[in-house]
Coordinates of N, CA and C in Angstrom, one line a residue:
X1 N 33.7 5.2 0.5 CA 32.6 4.9 1.4 C 33.2 4.8 2.8
X2 N 34.7 4.3 2.8 CA 35.2 4.2 4.2 C 35.4 5.5 4.6
X3 N 35.8 6.5 3.9 CA 36.1 7.9 4.2 C 34.8 8.6 4.9
X4 N 33.6 8.2 4.7 CA 32.4 8.6 5.3 C 32.3 8.0 6.6
X5 N 33.1 7.0 7.0 CA 33.2 6.5 8.5 C 33.5 7.5 9.5
X6 N 34.2 8.6 8.9 CA 34.6 9.6 9.8 C 33.2 10.5 10.0
X7 N 32.8 10.6 11.2 CA 31.5 11.3 11.6 C 31.5 12.8 11.0
X8 N 32.5 13.5 11.0 CA 32.5 14.8 10.4 C 32.3 14.9 8.9
X9 N 33.0 13.8 8.3 CA 32.9 13.8 6.8 C 31.4 13.4 6.5
X10 N 30.9 12.4 7.3 CA 29.5 11.9 7.0 C 28.5 13.0 7.3
X11 N 28.7 13.8 8.2 CA 27.7 14.9 8.5 C 27.8 15.9 7.3
X12 N 29.0 16.2 6.8 CA 29.0 17.1 5.8 C 28.5 16.6 4.4
X13 N 28.9 15.3 4.2 CA 28.3 14.7 3.0 C 26.9 14.6 2.9
X14 N 26.4 14.2 3.9 CA 24.9 13.9 4.1 C 23.9 15.2 4.2
X15 N 24.5 16.2 4.6 CA 23.6 17.3 4.9 C 22.9 17.8 3.5
X16 N 23.5 17.9 2.4 CA 22.9 18.2 1.1 C 22.1 17.0 0.5
X17 N 22.5 15.8 1.0 CA 22.0 14.6 0.3 C 20.6 14.3 0.9
X18 N 20.4 14.4 2.2 CA 19.2 14.0 2.8 C 18.0 14.6 2.6
X19 N 18.0 16.0 2.4 CA 16.8 16.6 1.9 C 16.3 16.4 0.4
X20 N 17.5 16.1 -0.4 CA 17.3 15.5 -1.7 C 16.5 14.3 -1.9
X21 N 17.0 13.3 -0.8 CA 16.3 12.1 -0.9 C 14.8 12.2 -0.3
X22 N 14.6 13.0 0.7 CA 13.1 13.3 1.2 C 12.3 13.8 0.0
X23 N 12.8 14.8 -0.8 CA 12.0 15.4 -2.0 C 11.9 14.3 -3.0
X24 N 12.9 13.5 -3.4 CA 12.9 12.4 -4.4 C 11.8 11.4 -4.0
X25 N 11.9 11.0 -2.7 CA 10.8 10.0 -2.2 C 9.4 10.4 -2.3
X26 N 9.2 11.9 -1.9 CA 7.9 12.4 -1.9 C 7.3 12.5 -3.5
X27 N 8.2 12.8 -4.3 CA 7.9 12.8 -5.8 C 7.6 11.4 -6.3
X28 N 8.5 10.5 -6.2 CA 8.2 9.0 -6.5 C 7.0 8.4 -5.9
X29 N 6.7 8.8 -4.7 CA 5.5 8.2 -4.1 C 4.1 8.7 -4.8
X30 N 4.4 10.0 -5.0 CA 3.2 10.7 -5.8 C 2.9 10.2 -7.1
X31 N 4.2 9.9 -8.2 CA 4.0 9.4 -9.3 C 3.6 7.9 -9.2
X32 N 4.1 7.1 -8.3 CA 3.8 5.7 -8.2 C 2.6 5.5 -7.7
X33 N 1.9 6.3 -6.9 CA 0.6 6.2 -6.5 C -0.5 6.4 -7.6
X34 N -0.2 7.4 -8.5 CA -0.9 7.9 -9.7 C -0.8 6.6 -10.5
X35 N 0.4 6.0 -10.9 CA 0.6 4.9 -11.9 C -0.1 3.8 -11.3
X36 N -0.1 3.5 -10.0 CA -1.0 2.4 -9.4 C -2.4 2.4 -9.5
X37 N -2.9 3.7 -9.4 CA -4.4 3.6 -9.6 C -4.9 3.8 -11.0
X38 N -3.8 4.2 -12.0 CA -4.1 4.2 -13.4 C -4.1 3.0 -13.9
X39 N -3.4 2.0 -13.5 CA -3.2 0.7 -13.8 C -4.5 -0.1 -14.0
X40 N -4.8 -1.0 -15.0 CA -6.1 -1.6 -15.0 C -6.1 -2.7 -14.1
X41 N -7.3 -3.2 -13.8 CA -7.3 -4.3 -12.9 C -6.8 -5.7 -13.4
X42 N -6.4 -6.6 -12.7 CA -5.9 -7.9 -13.3 C -7.0 -8.7 -13.6
X43 N -7.0 -9.7 -14.8 CA -7.9 -10.3 -15.1 C -8.6 -11.3 -14.0
X44 N -7.6 -11.9 -13.3 CA -8.0 -12.7 -12.2 C -8.2 -12.1 -10.8
X45 N -7.3 -11.2 -10.4 CA -7.4 -10.7 -9.2 C -8.2 -9.2 -9.1
X46 N -8.5 -8.7 -10.4 CA -9.3 -7.5 -10.4 C -8.5 -6.4 -9.7
X47 N -9.1 -5.5 -8.9 CA -8.5 -4.4 -8.2 C -7.5 -4.7 -7.1
X48 N -7.6 -6.0 -6.7 CA -7.0 -6.5 -5.5 C -5.3 -6.4 -5.9
X49 N -5.0 -6.5 -7.2 CA -3.7 -6.6 -7.7 C -2.8 -5.3 -7.4
X50 N -3.7 -4.2 -7.0 CA -2.9 -2.9 -6.6 C -2.3 -3.0 -5.3
X51 N -2.8 -4.1 -4.4 CA -2.0 -4.2 -3.1 C -0.5 -4.6 -3.5
X52 N -0.2 -5.1 -4.5 CA 1.2 -5.5 -4.9 C 2.0 -4.3 -4.9
X53 N 1.5 -3.1 -5.2 CA 2.3 -2.0 -5.3 C 2.8 -1.4 -4.0
X54 N 2.2 -1.9 -2.9 CA 2.6 -1.4 -1.6 C 3.4 -2.8 -1.0
X55 N 2.9 -3.9 -1.1 CA 3.5 -5.1 -0.5 C 4.7 -5.5 -0.9
X56 N 4.9 -5.7 -2.3 CA 6.3 -6.0 -2.9 C 7.3 -5.0 -2.4
X57 N 7.2 -3.7 -2.6 CA 8.2 -2.7 -2.2 C 8.4 -2.9 -0.7
X58 N 7.6 -3.1 0.1 CA 7.6 -3.0 1.6 C 8.5 -4.4 1.9
X59 N 8.1 -5.4 1.4 CA 8.9 -6.7 1.6 C 10.3 -6.6 1.3
X60 N 10.5 -6.1 0.0 CA 11.9 -5.7 -0.5 C 12.7 -4.9 0.5
X61 N 12.1 -3.9 1.0 CA 12.9 -2.8 2.0 C 13.1 -3.4 3.2
X62 N 12.2 -4.4 3.6 CA 12.4 -4.9 4.9 C 13.5 -5.8 5.0
X63 N 13.9 -6.4 3.8 CA 15.0 -7.3 3.6 C 16.3 -6.5 3.5
X64 N 16.3 -5.4 2.6 CA 17.3 -4.3 2.4 C 17.7 -3.7 3.7
X65 N 16.7 -3.2 4.5 CA 16.9 -2.6 5.8 C 17.6 -3.5 6.8
X66 N 17.3 -4.8 6.8 CA 18.0 -5.7 7.6 C 19.3 -6.1 7.2
X67 N 19.6 -6.0 5.9 CA 20.9 -6.2 5.3 C 21.8 -5.1 5.8
X68 N 21.2 -3.8 5.7 CA 22.0 -2.7 6.0 C 22.3 -2.8 7.7
X69 N 21.4 -3.2 8.5 CA 21.6 -3.3 9.9 C 22.5 -4.4 10.2
X70 N 22.6 -5.6 9.4 CA 23.5 -6.5 9.7 C 24.9 -6.3 9.2
X71 N 25.1 -5.7 8.0 CA 26.4 -5.2 7.6 C 26.9 -4.1 8.6
X72 N 26.1 -3.1 9.1 CA 26.6 -2.2 10.0 C 27.0 -2.8 11.4
X73 N 26.1 -3.8 11.9 CA 26.5 -4.4 12.9 C 27.8 -5.2 13.0
X74 N 28.3 -5.7 11.7 CA 29.4 -6.4 11.4 C 30.6 -5.4 11.7
X75 N 30.6 -4.2 11.1 CA 31.6 -3.2 11.2 C 31.6 -2.7 12.7
X76 N 30.5 -2.5 13.5 CA 30.4 -2.1 14.7 C 31.2 -3.0 15.5
X77 N 30.7 -4.2 15.5 CA 31.3 -5.3 16.4 C 32.8 -5.6 16.1
X78 N 33.3 -5.6 14.7 CA 34.8 -6.0 14.6 C 35.6 -4.4 14.7
X79 N 35.1 -3.5 14.2 CA 36.0 -2.2 14.3 C 35.7 -1.4 15.5
X80 N 34.5 -1.8 16.2 CA 33.9 -0.9 17.3 C 33.8 0.6 16.8
X81 N 33.2 0.6 15.8 CA 33.0 2.1 15.1 C 31.7 2.7 15.5
X82 N 31.6 3.8 16.2 CA 30.3 4.4 16.7 C 29.4 4.6 15.5
X83 N 29.9 5.1 14.4 CA 29.0 5.4 13.3 C 28.4 4.3 12.7
X84 N 29.1 3.2 12.6 CA 28.5 2.0 12.2 C 27.5 1.3 13.1
X85 N 27.6 1.6 14.5 CA 26.8 1.2 15.2 C 25.4 2.2 15.3
X86 N 25.5 3.3 15.0 CA 24.5 4.3 14.8 C 23.7 3.9 13.5
X87 N 24.5 3.5 12.5 CA 23.7 3.1 11.3 C 22.9 1.9 11.5
X88 N 23.4 0.8 12.1 CA 22.6 -0.2 12.6 C 21.4 0.1 13.4
X89 N 21.4 0.9 14.4 CA 20.4 1.2 15.3 C 19.4 2.0 14.4
X90 N 19.8 2.9 13.5 CA 18.9 3.8 12.6 C 18.1 2.8 11.6
X91 N 18.6 1.7 11.4 CA 17.9 0.9 10.4 C 16.8 0.1 11.0
X92 N 16.8 -0.2 12.2 CA 16.0 -1.1 13.0 C 14.6 -0.7 12.9
X93 N 14.2 0.6 13.2 CA 12.8 1.0 13.4 C 12.2 1.1 11.9
X94 N 12.7 1.7 11.0 CA 12.1 1.7 9.6 C 12.1 0.4 9.0
X95 N 13.0 -0.7 9.1 CA 13.1 -1.8 8.7 C 11.9 -2.7 9.2
X96 N 11.6 -2.5 10.5 CA 10.5 -3.2 11.3 C 9.1 -2.7 10.8
X97 N 9.1 -1.5 10.4 CA 7.8 -0.9 10.0 C 7.6 -1.3 8.5
X98 N 8.5 -1.5 7.7 CA 8.3 -1.9 6.2 C 8.1 -3.5 6.3
X99 N 8.7 -4.2 7.3 CA 8.3 -5.6 7.4 C 6.9 -5.9 8.0
X100 N 6.6 -4.9 9.0 CA 5.1 -5.2 9.3 C 4.1 -4.8 8.2
X101 N 4.6 -3.7 7.4 CA 3.6 -3.3 6.3 C 3.5 -4.5 5.4
X102 N 4.5 -5.0 5.1 CA 4.6 -6.3 4.2 C 3.8 -7.5 4.6
X103 N 3.9 -7.6 6.1 CA 3.0 -8.9 6.6 C 1.6 -8.4 6.6
X104 N 1.1 -7.1 6.8 CA -0.3 -6.7 7.0 C -0.8 -6.8 5.5
X105 N -0.2 -6.1 4.6 CA -0.7 -6.2 3.0 C -0.6 -7.6 2.5
X106 N 0.3 -8.4 3.0 CA 0.3 -9.7 2.6 C -0.9 -10.5 3.0
X107 N -1.4 -10.3 4.2 CA -2.8 -10.9 4.7 C -3.9 -10.3 3.9
X108 N -3.9 -9.0 3.6 CA -5.1 -8.3 2.8 C -5.1 -9.0 1.3
X109 N -3.8 -9.1 0.9 CA -3.9 -9.7 -0.5 C -4.1 -11.3 -0.7
X110 N -3.7 -11.9 0.3 CA -3.8 -13.2 0.4 C -5.1 -13.8 0.8
X111 N -6.0 -13.0 1.5 CA -7.4 -13.4 1.9 C -8.3 -13.5 0.6
X112 N -8.3 -12.8 -0.3 CA -9.2 -13.0 -1.5 C -8.5 -14.0 -2.5
X113 N -7.1 -14.1 -2.5 CA -6.6 -15.1 -3.3 C -6.4 -16.2 -2.9
X114 N -6.2 -16.6 -1.5 CA -6.0 -17.9 -1.0 C -7.2 -18.3 0.0
X115 N -8.2 -17.5 0.1 CA -9.1 -17.7 1.2 C -8.7 -17.6 2.6
X116 N -7.7 -17.1 2.8 CA -7.2 -17.1 4.4 C -6.3 -15.8 4.5
X117 N -6.2 -15.4 5.7 CA -5.5 -14.4 6.0 C -3.9 -14.6 6.2
X118 N -3.8 -15.9 6.7 CA -2.4 -16.4 7.2 C -2.4 -17.8 7.1
X119 N -1.2 -18.3 6.6 CA -0.9 -19.7 6.7 C 0.7 -19.8 7.1
X120 N 0.9 -20.9 7.6 CA 2.5 -21.3 8.1 C 3.2 -21.6 6.8
X121 N 3.3 -20.7 6.0 CA 4.0 -21.0 4.7 C 5.4 -20.4 4.8
X122 N 6.3 -21.2 4.1 CA 7.7 -20.9 4.2 C 8.0 -19.4 4.1
X123 N 7.5 -18.6 3.1 CA 7.8 -17.4 2.9 C 7.2 -16.5 4.0
X124 N 6.0 -16.7 4.4 CA 5.3 -16.0 5.3 C 6.0 -16.2 6.7
X125 N 6.3 -17.3 6.9 CA 7.0 -17.6 8.5 C 8.2 -17.1 8.4
X126 N 9.1 -17.1 7.4 CA 10.4 -16.5 7.4 C 10.3 -15.0 7.5
X127 N 9.3 -14.5 6.8 CA 9.2 -12.8 7.0 C 8.8 -12.5 8.5
X128 N 7.9 -13.3 9.0 CA 7.5 -13.2 10.5 C 8.8 -13.2 11.4
X129 N 9.6 -14.2 11.1 CA 10.9 -14.2 11.9 C 11.8 -13.2 11.7
X130 N 11.8 -12.5 10.4 CA 12.5 -11.4 10.1 C 12.0 -10.3 11.2
X131 N 10.6 -10.1 11.1 CA 10.0 -8.9 11.9 C 10.5 -9.2 13.4
X132 N 10.4 -10.4 14.0 CA 10.8 -10.8 15.3 C 12.3 -10.6 15.5
X133 N 13.2 -10.6 14.4 CA 14.5 -10.2 14.8 C 14.6 -8.8 15.0
X134 N 13.9 -7.9 14.1 CA 13.9 -6.5 14.2 C 13.4 -6.1 15.7
X135 N 12.4 -6.8 16.2 CA 11.8 -6.4 17.5 C 12.8 -6.8 18.6
X136 N 13.4 -7.9 18.3 CA 14.5 -8.5 19.5 C 15.7 -7.6 19.4
X137 N 16.0 -7.1 18.2 CA 17.1 -6.2 18.2 C 16.8 -5.0 19.0
X138 N 15.7 -4.3 18.8 CA 15.4 -3.2 19.5 C 15.2 -3.3 21.0
X139 N 14.6 -4.3 21.3 CA 14.4 -4.7 22.7 C 15.4 -4.9 23.5
X140 N 16.5 -5.6 22.8 CA 17.8 -5.8 23.5 C 18.7 -4.6 23.7
X141 N 18.4 -3.6 22.7 CA 19.2 -2.4 23.0 C 18.6 -1.7 24.1
X142 N 17.3 -1.5 24.2 CA 16.6 -0.9 25.1 C 16.7 -1.4 26.6
X143 N 16.9 -2.8 26.7 CA 16.8 -3.5 28.0 C 18.2 -3.4 28.7
X144 N 19.4 -3.0 28.1 CA 20.6 -2.9 28.7 C 20.9 -1.4 29.0
X145 N 21.2 -1.1 30.2 CA 21.5 0.2 30.5 C 22.9 0.8 29.9
X146 N 23.9 -0.1 30.0 CA 25.2 0.3 29.5 C 25.1 0.3 28.0
X147 N 25.3 1.6 27.3 CA 25.2 1.6 25.9 C 26.0 0.8 25.1
X148 N 27.4 0.7 25.7 CA 28.4 0.1 24.9 C 27.9 -1.7 24.9
X149 N 27.6 -2.1 26.1 CA 27.2 -3.6 26.1 C 26.0 -3.8 25.4
X150 N 25.1 -2.8 25.3 CA 23.9 -3.0 24.5 C 24.2 -3.0 23.0
X151 N 25.0 -2.1 22.6 CA 25.6 -2.2 21.1 C 26.2 -3.4 20.8
X152 N 27.1 -4.1 21.6 CA 27.8 -5.4 21.3 C 26.7 -6.4 21.3
X153 N 25.8 -6.5 22.3 CA 24.8 -7.6 22.3 C 23.9 -7.5 21.1
X154 N 23.5 -6.3 20.8 CA 22.6 -6.1 19.7 C 23.3 -6.5 18.4
X155 N 24.6 -6.1 18.2 CA 25.3 -6.3 17.0 C 25.4 -7.8 16.8
X156 N 25.6 -8.7 17.8 CA 25.6 -10.0 17.6 C 24.3 -10.6 17.3
X157 N 23.2 -10.2 17.7 CA 22.1 -10.5 17.3 C 21.8 -10.2 15.9
X158 N 22.1 -8.9 15.5 CA 21.9 -8.4 14.2 C 22.6 -9.3 13.3
X159 N 23.8 -9.9 13.5 CA 24.5 -10.8 12.6 C 23.9 -12.1 12.6
X160 N 23.4 -12.6 13.6 CA 22.7 -13.8 13.7 C 21.5 -13.8 12.7
X161 N 20.8 -12.7 12.6 CA 19.6 -12.6 11.9 C 19.9 -12.4 10.4
X162 N 21.1 -12.3 9.8 CA 21.5 -12.4 8.5 C 21.1 -13.7 8.1
X163 N 21.2 -14.6 8.6 CA 21.0 -16.2 8.3 C 19.7 -16.2 7.6
X164 N 18.6 -15.5 8.2 CA 17.2 -15.6 7.7 C 17.0 -14.9 6.3
X165 N 17.9 -13.9 5.9 CA 17.7 -13.2 4.7 C 17.7 -14.2 3.4
X166 N 18.6 -15.0 3.3 CA 18.5 -16.1 2.2 C 17.4 -16.9 2.3
X167 N 16.9 -17.3 3.4 CA 15.6 -18.1 3.7 C 14.5 -17.5 3.1
X168 N 14.4 -16.1 3.4 CA 13.2 -15.4 2.9 C 13.1 -15.4 1.6
X169 N 14.4 -15.0 1.0 CA 14.4 -14.8 -0.4 C 14.2 -16.1 -1.4
X170 N 14.7 -17.1 -0.9 CA 14.7 -18.5 -1.7 C 13.9 -19.4 -1.3
X171 N 12.9 -19.1 -0.1 CA 11.7 -20.0 0.4 C 10.9 -20.5 -0.7
X172 N 10.7 -19.7 -1.5 CA 9.5 -20.2 -2.6 C 10.2 -21.1 -3.7
X173 N 11.7 -21.1 -3.7 CA 12.4 -22.0 -4.5 C 12.7 -23.4 -3.8
X174 N 12.9 -23.3 -2.6 CA 13.5 -24.3 -1.8 C 12.3 -25.3 -1.4
X175 N 11.1 -24.7 -1.1 CA 10.1 -25.6 -0.6 C 8.8 -25.3 -1.5
X176 N 8.0 -26.3 -1.3 CA 6.7 -26.2 -1.9 C 5.7 -25.3 -1.3
X177 N 5.7 -24.0 -1.6 CA 4.9 -23.0 -0.6 C 3.8 -22.6 -1.4
X178 N 2.7 -22.1 -0.6 CA 1.5 -21.5 -1.1 C 1.9 -20.1 -2.1
X179 N 2.8 -19.4 -1.3 CA 3.3 -18.1 -1.8 C 3.9 -18.3 -3.2
X180 N 3.5 -17.4 -4.1 CA 3.9 -17.5 -5.5 C 5.4 -17.3 -5.7
X181 N 6.2 -17.9 -6.8 CA 7.5 -17.6 -6.9 C 7.8 -16.2 -7.3
X182 N 9.1 -15.9 -7.5 CA 9.5 -14.5 -7.8 C 9.0 -14.3 -9.3
X183 N 8.4 -13.1 -9.5 CA 7.9 -12.6 -10.7 C 8.8 -11.5 -11.4
X184 N 9.5 -10.8 -10.4 CA 10.4 -9.6 -10.9 C 11.7 -10.0 -11.2
X185 N 12.4 -10.4 -10.3 CA 13.8 -10.9 -10.5 C 13.8 -12.4 -10.7
X186 N 14.0 -12.9 -11.9 CA 14.0 -14.3 -11.9 C 14.6 -14.6 -13.3
X187 N 15.1 -15.8 -13.4 CA 15.6 -16.4 -14.7 C 14.7 -16.1 -16.1
X188 N 15.2 -15.7 -17.0 CA 14.3 -15.5 -18.0 C 13.6 -14.1 -18.3
X189 N 13.9 -13.3 -17.0 CA 13.3 -11.9 -17.0 C 11.9 -11.9 -16.3
X190 N 11.3 -10.7 -16.3 CA 10.2 -10.4 -15.3 C 9.0 -11.3 -16.1
X191 N 7.9 -11.7 -15.3 CA 6.7 -12.3 -15.9 C 5.5 -11.1 -15.8
X192 N 5.8 -10.0 -15.2 CA 4.9 -8.9 -15.2 C 4.6 -8.1 -16.4
X193 N 3.3 -7.9 -16.7 CA 2.9 -7.2 -17.7 C 3.6 -5.6 -17.5
X194 N 3.8 -4.9 -18.5 CA 4.5 -3.6 -18.6 C 3.4 -2.6 -17.8
X195 N 2.2 -2.9 -17.9 CA 1.3 -2.0 -17.2 C 1.4 -2.0 -15.7
X196 N 1.8 -3.1 -15.2 CA 2.1 -3.4 -13.7 C 3.4 -3.2 -13.3
X197 N 4.4 -3.4 -14.4 CA 5.8 -3.2 -14.0 C 6.2 -1.8 -13.7
X198 N 5.6 -0.9 -14.5 CA 6.1 0.6 -14.4 C 5.7 1.0 -13.0
X199 N 4.4 0.9 -12.5 CA 4.1 1.4 -11.1 C 4.9 0.7 -10.1
X200 N 5.1 -0.7 -10.2 CA 5.7 -1.4 -9.1 C 7.4 -0.9 -9.2
X201 N 8.0 -0.6 -10.1 CA 9.3 -0.2 -10.2 C 9.4 1.2 -9.5
X202 N 8.4 2.0 -10.0 CA 8.3 3.5 -9.3 C 8.2 3.2 -7.8
X203 N 7.2 2.4 -7.4 CA 7.1 2.3 -6.0 C 8.1 1.8 -5.2
X204 N 8.9 0.9 -5.8 CA 10.2 0.2 -5.3 C 11.3 1.3 -5.1
X205 N 11.4 2.2 -6.1 CA 12.2 3.3 -6.0 C 12.0 4.4 -4.9
X206 N 10.6 4.5 -4.7 CA 10.0 5.5 -3.9 C 10.3 5.0 -2.5
X207 N 10.2 3.7 -2.2 CA 10.4 3.2 -0.9 C 11.9 3.2 -0.6
X208 N 12.7 3.0 -1.6 CA 14.2 3.0 -1.4 C 14.6 4.3 -1.1
X209 N 14.2 5.3 -1.9 CA 14.6 6.8 -1.3 C 13.9 7.1 0.0
X210 N 12.8 6.6 0.4 CA 12.2 6.9 1.7 C 13.0 6.3 2.8
X211 N 13.4 5.1 2.6 CA 14.3 4.4 3.6 C 15.5 5.1 3.7
X212 N 16.2 5.6 2.4 CA 17.4 6.1 2.5 C 17.4 7.6 3.3
X213 N 16.3 8.2 3.0 CA 16.0 9.6 3.8 C 15.8 9.4 5.2
X214 N 15.0 8.3 5.7 CA 14.8 8.1 7.0 C 16.0 7.7 7.8
X215 N 16.8 6.8 7.1 CA 18.0 6.1 7.6 C 19.1 7.3 8.0
X216 N 19.4 8.3 6.8 CA 20.3 9.2 7.0 C 20.0 10.1 7.9
X217 N 18.7 10.5 8.0 CA 18.2 11.5 8.9 C 18.3 10.9 10.5
X218 N 18.2 9.6 10.6 CA 18.1 9.1 12.0 C 19.6 9.0 12.4
X219 N 20.5 8.6 11.4 CA 22.0 8.4 11.8 C 22.5 9.9 12.2
X220 N 22.2 10.8 11.4 CA 22.6 12.2 11.7 C 22.2 12.5 13.2
X221 N 20.8 12.4 13.5 CA 20.4 12.7 14.8 C 21.0 11.8 15.9
X222 N 21.5 10.6 15.6 CA 22.2 9.7 16.5 C 23.5 10.4 16.8
X223 N 24.2 10.8 15.9 CA 25.6 11.5 15.8 C 25.5 12.7 16.8
X224 N 24.4 13.6 16.5 CA 24.2 14.8 17.2 C 23.9 14.5 18.8
X225 N 23.1 13.3 19.0 CA 22.8 12.9 20.3 C 24.1 12.6 21.0
X226 N 25.0 11.7 20.4 CA 26.2 11.2 21.0 C 27.2 12.5 21.4
X227 N 27.2 13.4 20.6 CA 28.1 14.4 20.7 C 27.7 15.3 22.0
X228 N 26.2 15.4 22.1 CA 25.7 16.1 23.2 C 26.0 15.3 24.5
X229 N 25.9 14.1 24.3 CA 26.4 13.2 25.6 C 27.7 13.3 25.9
X230 N 28.6 13.3 24.8 CA 29.9 13.6 25.2 C 30.3 14.9 25.9
X231 N 29.7 15.9 25.5 CA 29.7 17.3 25.9 C 29.4 17.3 27.5
X232 N 28.1 16.7 27.7 CA 27.7 16.6 29.1 C 28.6 15.8 30.0
X233 N 29.2 14.7 29.5 CA 30.2 13.9 30.3 C 31.3 14.7 30.6
X234 N 31.8 15.6 29.6 CA 33.1 16.3 29.8 C 32.7 17.3 31.0
X235 N 31.7 18.0 30.8 CA 31.2 19.1 31.6 C 31.1 18.5 33.1
X236 N 30.5 17.3 33.2 CA 30.2 16.7 34.6 C 31.6 16.5 35.1
X237 N 32.6 15.9 34.4 CA 33.9 15.5 35.1 C 34.7 17.0 35.3
X238 N 34.6 17.9 34.6 CA 35.2 19.2 34.9 C 34.5 19.8 36.1
X239 N 33.3 19.7 36.4 CA 32.5 20.1 37.6 C 32.9 19.4 38.8

C-alpha cells in the first residue's frame, strides 16, 4: 500500500483498475436495481421498503468516504504527502453526495413510517453534522488561495470530523432514538429476510465500487493537474 504512495506507481497501478471499477459498478447497479424491484413489498412498509436499497448504501458510503478523507488527511498532515492530500480532496465531493442522498432518502422513508420528514434524532442529527463537515472541508479548501495552507487547514478539519463517525454509527445504541437500531451488522446476525438481504448487499457493493471508481478517477485527475501546474511553474521561472 505504501508503495502506491509514489505518484508514478499509483498512476501505473490504477490505470487498469479504474475502468474495471467503473464497469463493475455499472453491472452491480443494474443487477441491484433489478433485485430491488423484484423483491416483494414488506408486510408493514409495503413498497416503501425499497427506499432501503438506496438509503442504507448511501449512508454507509457517506461514512466510509469520510473515513477515507480523514485517514488521507492524517497522512497528508503528518507526512506532507501530496498524493494523500489529493486522496482526501477527492473523497470530499462524492462523500458529500452520498451523505446528502442518505439524508434525502431518509426523509422520504421516514415520512410514511414516522409521520414526519425530519426529527432531531441522534442518528439523523449526527448524519447532518457529517454532511456539514464535508461542506466545511470543501469550503475551507476553496477559501484559501495558498494551496499548501488550504491543504493543511482542511486536513486538520478532516481529522476533527473523524470524531463524529463513531457517534453516527453507535448513536442508535447509545441513546433512545426514533431511528431503528442496526439490522445488518449486529450481534446475533442480520435480522433482514433473505429476499431483502440480497438486493441490499448487491447495492452496497455497487455503491462501494462506484465510490472507488470516482475516487481513483478524481485522484488521477488531481495528480495530472498538479503535474501541469509544476510544468507551468518551471516554465515561468525559466522565462
